[in-house]
PDB file of C-alpha atoms in Angstrom:
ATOM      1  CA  UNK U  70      19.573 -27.098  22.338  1.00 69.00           C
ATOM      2  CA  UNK U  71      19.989 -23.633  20.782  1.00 82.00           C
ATOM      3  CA  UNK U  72      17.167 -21.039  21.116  1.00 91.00           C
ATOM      4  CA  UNK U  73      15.150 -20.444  17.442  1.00 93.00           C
ATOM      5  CA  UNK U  74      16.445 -17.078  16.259  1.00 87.00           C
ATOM      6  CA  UNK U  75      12.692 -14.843  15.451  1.00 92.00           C
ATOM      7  CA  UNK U  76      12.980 -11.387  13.948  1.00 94.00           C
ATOM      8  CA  UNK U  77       9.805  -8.702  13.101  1.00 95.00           C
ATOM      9  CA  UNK U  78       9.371  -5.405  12.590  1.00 96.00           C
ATOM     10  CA  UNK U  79       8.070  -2.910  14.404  1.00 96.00           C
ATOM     11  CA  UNK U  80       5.378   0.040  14.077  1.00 96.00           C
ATOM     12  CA  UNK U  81       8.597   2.389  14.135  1.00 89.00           C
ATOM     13  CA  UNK U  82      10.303   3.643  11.146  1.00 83.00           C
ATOM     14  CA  UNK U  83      11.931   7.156  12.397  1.00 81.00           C
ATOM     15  CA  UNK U  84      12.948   9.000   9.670  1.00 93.00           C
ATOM     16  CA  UNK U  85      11.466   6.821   6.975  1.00 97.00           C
ATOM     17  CA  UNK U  86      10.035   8.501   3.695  1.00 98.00           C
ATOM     18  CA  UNK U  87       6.898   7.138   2.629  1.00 98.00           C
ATOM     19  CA  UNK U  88       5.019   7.039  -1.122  1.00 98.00           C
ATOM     20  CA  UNK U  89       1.444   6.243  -1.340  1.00 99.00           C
ATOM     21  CA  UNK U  90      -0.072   5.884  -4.633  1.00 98.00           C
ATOM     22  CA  UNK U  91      -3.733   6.461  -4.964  1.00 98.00           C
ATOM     23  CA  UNK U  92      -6.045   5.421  -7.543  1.00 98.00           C
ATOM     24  CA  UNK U  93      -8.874   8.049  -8.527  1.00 97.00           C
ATOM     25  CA  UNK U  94     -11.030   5.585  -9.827  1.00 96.00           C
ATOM     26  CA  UNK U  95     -13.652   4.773  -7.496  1.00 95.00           C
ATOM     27  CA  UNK U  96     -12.759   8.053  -5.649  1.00 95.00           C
ATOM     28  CA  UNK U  97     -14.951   8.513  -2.560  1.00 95.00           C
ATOM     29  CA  UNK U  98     -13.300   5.365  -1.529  1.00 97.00           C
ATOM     30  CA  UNK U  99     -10.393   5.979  -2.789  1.00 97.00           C
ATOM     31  CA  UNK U 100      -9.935   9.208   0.003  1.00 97.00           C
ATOM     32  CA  UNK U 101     -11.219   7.382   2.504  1.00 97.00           C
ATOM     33  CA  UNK U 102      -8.679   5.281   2.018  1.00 98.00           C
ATOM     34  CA  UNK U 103      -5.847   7.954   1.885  1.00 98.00           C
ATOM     35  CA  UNK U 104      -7.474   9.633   5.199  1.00 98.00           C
ATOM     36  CA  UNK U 105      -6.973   6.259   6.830  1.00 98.00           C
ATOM     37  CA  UNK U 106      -3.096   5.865   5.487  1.00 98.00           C
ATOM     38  CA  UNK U 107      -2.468   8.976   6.079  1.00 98.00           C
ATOM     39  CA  UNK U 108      -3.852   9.018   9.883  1.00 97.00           C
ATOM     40  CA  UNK U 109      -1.846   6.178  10.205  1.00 97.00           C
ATOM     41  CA  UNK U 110       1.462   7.257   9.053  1.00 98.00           C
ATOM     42  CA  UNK U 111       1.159  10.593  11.275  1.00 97.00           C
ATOM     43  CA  UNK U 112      -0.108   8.629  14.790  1.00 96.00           C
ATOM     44  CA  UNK U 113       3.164   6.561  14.478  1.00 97.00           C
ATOM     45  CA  UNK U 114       5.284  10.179  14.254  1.00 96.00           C
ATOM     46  CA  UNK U 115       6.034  10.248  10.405  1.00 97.00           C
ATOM     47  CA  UNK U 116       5.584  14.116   9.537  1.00 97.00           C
ATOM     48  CA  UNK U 117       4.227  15.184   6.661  1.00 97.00           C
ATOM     49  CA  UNK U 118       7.311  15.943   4.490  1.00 97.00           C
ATOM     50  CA  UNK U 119       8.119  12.199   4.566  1.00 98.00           C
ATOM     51  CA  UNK U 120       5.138  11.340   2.315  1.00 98.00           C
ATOM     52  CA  UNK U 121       3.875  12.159  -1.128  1.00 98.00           C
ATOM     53  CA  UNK U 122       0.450  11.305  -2.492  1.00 98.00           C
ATOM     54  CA  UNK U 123       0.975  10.133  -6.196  1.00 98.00           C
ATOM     55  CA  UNK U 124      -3.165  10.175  -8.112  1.00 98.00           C
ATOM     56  CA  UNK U 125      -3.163   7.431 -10.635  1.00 98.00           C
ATOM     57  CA  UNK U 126      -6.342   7.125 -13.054  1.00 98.00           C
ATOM     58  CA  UNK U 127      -7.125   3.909 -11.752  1.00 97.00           C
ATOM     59  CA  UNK U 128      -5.851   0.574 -10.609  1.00 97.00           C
ATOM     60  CA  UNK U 129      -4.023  -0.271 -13.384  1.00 97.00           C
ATOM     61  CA  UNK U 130      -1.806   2.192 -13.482  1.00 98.00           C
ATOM     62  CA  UNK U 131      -0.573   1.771  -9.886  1.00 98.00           C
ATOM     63  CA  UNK U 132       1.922  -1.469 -10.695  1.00 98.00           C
ATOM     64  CA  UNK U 133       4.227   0.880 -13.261  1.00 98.00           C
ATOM     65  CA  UNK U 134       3.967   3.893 -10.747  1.00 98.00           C
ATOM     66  CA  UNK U 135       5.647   2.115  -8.177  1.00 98.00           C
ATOM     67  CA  UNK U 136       7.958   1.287 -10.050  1.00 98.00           C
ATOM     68  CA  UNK U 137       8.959   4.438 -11.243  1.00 98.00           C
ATOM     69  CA  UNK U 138       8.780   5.275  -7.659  1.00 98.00           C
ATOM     70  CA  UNK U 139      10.948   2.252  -6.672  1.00 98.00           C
ATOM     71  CA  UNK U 140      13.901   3.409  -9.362  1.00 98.00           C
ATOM     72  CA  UNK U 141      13.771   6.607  -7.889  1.00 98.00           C
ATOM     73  CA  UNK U 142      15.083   5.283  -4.485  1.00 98.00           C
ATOM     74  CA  UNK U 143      13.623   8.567  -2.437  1.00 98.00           C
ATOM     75  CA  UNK U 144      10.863   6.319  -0.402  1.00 98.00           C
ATOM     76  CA  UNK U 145      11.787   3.542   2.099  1.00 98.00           C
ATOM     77  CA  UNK U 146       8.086   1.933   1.658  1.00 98.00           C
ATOM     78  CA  UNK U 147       5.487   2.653  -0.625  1.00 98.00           C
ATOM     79  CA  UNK U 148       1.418   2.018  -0.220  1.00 98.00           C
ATOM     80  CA  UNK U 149      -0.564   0.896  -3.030  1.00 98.00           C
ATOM     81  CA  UNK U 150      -4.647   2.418  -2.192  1.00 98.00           C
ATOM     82  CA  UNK U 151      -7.873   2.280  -4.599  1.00 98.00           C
ATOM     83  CA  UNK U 152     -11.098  -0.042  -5.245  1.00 97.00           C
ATOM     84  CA  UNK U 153     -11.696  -2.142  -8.029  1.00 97.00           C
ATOM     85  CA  UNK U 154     -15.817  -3.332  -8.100  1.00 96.00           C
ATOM     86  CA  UNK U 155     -16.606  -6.236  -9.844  1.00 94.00           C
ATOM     87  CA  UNK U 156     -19.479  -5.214 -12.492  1.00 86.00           C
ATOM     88  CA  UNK U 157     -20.979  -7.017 -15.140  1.00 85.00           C
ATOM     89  CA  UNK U 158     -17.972  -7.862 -16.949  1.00 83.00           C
ATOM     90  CA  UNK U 159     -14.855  -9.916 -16.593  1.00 83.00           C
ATOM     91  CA  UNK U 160     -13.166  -6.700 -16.682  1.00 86.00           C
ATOM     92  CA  UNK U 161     -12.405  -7.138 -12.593  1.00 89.00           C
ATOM     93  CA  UNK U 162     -10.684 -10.025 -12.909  1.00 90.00           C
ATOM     94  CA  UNK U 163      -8.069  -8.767 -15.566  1.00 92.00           C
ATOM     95  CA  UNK U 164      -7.594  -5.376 -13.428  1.00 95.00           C
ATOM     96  CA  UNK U 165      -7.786  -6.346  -9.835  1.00 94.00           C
ATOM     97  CA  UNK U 166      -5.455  -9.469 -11.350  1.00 95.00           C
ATOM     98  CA  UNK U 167      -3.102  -7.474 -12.933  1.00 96.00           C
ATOM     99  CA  UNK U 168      -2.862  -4.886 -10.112  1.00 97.00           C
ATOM    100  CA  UNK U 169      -2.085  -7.623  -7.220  1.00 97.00           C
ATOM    101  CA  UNK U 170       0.601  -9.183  -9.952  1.00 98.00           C
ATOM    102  CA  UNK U 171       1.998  -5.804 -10.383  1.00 98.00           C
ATOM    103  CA  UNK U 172       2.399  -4.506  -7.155  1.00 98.00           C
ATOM    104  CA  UNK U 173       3.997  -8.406  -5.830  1.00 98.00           C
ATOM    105  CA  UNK U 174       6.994  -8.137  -8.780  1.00 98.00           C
ATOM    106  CA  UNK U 175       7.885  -4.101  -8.234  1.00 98.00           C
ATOM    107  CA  UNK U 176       7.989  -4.985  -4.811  1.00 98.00           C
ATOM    108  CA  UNK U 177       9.972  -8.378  -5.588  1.00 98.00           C
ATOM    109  CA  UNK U 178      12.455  -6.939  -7.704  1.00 98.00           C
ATOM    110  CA  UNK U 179      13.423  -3.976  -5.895  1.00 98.00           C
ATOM    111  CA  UNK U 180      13.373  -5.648  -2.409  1.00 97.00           C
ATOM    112  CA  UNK U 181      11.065  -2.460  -1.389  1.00 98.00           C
ATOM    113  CA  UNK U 182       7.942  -2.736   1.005  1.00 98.00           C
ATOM    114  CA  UNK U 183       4.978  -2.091  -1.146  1.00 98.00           C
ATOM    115  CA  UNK U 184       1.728  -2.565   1.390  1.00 98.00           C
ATOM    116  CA  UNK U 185      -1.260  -3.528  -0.890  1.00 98.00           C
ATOM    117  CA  UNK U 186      -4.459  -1.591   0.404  1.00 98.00           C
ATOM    118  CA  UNK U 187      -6.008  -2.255  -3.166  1.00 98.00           C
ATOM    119  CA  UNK U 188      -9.882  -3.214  -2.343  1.00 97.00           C
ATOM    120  CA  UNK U 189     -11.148  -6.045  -4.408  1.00 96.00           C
ATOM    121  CA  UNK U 190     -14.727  -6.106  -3.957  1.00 96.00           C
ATOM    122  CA  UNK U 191     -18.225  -7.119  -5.117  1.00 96.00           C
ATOM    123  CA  UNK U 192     -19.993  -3.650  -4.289  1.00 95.00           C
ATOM    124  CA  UNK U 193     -19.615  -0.065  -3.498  1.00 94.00           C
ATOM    125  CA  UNK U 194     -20.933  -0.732  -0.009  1.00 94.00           C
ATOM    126  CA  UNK U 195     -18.472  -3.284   0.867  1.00 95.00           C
ATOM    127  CA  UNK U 196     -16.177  -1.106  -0.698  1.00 96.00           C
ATOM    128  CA  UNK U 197     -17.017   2.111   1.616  1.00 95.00           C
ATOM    129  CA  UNK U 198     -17.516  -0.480   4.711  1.00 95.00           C
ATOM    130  CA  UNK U 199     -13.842  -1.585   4.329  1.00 96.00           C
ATOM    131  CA  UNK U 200     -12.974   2.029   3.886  1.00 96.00           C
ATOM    132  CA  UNK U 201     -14.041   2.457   6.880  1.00 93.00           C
ATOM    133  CA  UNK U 202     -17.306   5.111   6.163  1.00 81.00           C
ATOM    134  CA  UNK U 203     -19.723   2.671   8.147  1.00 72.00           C
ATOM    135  CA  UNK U 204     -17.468   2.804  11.379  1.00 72.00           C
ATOM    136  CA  UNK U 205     -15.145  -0.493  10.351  1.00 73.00           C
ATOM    137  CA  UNK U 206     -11.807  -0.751   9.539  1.00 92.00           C
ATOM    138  CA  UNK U 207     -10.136   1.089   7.354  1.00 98.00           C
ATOM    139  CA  UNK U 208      -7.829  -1.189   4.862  1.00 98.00           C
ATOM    140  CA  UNK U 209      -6.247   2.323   4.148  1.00 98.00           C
ATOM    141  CA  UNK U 210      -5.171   2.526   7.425  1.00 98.00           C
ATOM    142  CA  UNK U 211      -4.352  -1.217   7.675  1.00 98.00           C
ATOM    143  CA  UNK U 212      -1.839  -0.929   4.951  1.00 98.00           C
ATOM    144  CA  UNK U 213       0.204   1.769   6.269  1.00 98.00           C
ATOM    145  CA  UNK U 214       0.885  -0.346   9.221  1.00 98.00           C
ATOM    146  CA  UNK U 215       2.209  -2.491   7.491  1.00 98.00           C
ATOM    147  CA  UNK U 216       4.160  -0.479   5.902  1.00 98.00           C
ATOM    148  CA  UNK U 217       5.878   1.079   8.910  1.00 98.00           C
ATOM    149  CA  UNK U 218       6.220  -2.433   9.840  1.00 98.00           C
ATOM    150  CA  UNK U 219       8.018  -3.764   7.027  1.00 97.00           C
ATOM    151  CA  UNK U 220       9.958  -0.439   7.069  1.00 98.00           C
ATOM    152  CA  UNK U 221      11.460  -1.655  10.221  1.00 97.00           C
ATOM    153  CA  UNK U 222      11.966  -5.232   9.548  1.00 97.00           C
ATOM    154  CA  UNK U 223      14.034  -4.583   6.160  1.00 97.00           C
ATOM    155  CA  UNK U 224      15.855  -2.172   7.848  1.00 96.00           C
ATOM    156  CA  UNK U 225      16.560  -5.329  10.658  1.00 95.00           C
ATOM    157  CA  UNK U 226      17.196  -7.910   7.655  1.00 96.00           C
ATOM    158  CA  UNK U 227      19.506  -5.483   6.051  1.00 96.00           C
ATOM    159  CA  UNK U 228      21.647  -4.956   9.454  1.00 95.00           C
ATOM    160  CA  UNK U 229      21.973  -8.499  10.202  1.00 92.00           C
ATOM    161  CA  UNK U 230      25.911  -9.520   8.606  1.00 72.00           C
TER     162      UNK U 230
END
């Protein structure tokens, strides 16, 4: 009986460029998010000048961002950050919707990591505790790992003959 062939990436992607798009929306969560991805990035040994910060106006603009950043080929992963707080309105639904759908076909169609740190929440506080202000997690954080990770495991995929 032949051994089952298992693959994964790892938290290393040495000289790997990184683009993280940020929504200003919901700012003070918003940078705590970016101070998480960013910590992130630099603990696993990517320097500096292998990441640019993109500022979007909000959520909704980060889907068609990426993919401007995808067609430019200069980034081996990208990172989607922001907040989107359901209110009083269906207005959530068709933004945080639309933003998820977004992010999942750049991502699709270019064959490019996109890690989704895009909060989807019910209220600022759950917002700043998954932002990690109240000594949590920080989904900002969270998503760069998987970045690096996915980094790595296309990179493995795209070896393999």
């Amino acid at each position: 009986m032949s051994e089952i062939a298992q693959l994964q990436g790892d938290l290393d992607a040495h000289d790997a460029r990184f683009a993280i798009v940020v929504s200003r929306f919901n700012k003070l969560v918003g940078e705590q998010l970016l101070n998480g991805a960013l910590a992130a990035l630099r603990d696993h040994g990517v320097p500096d000048g292998d990441i640019e910060i993109v500022r979007v106006p909000g959520a909704f603009e980060i889907p068609a961002t990426l993919k401007i950043l995808a067609e430019s080929a200069r980034h081996d992963g990208l990172i989607a950050l922001g907040a989107v707080i359901r209110g009083e309105t269906p207005h959530f639904e068709y933004v945080a919707g639309e933003c998820a759908r977004g992010v999942r076909e750049i991502s699709a169609d270019f064959g490019l990591p996109i890690a989704f740190g895009v909060l989807t929440v019910n209220t600022l506080e759950q917002a700043l505790e998954r932002a990690g202000a109240k000594g949590g997690g920080n989904k900002g954080a969270e998503a760069a790992l998987v970045a690096l990770e996915l980094v790595d495991l296309y990179r493995k995929l795209r070896a393999l003959k």
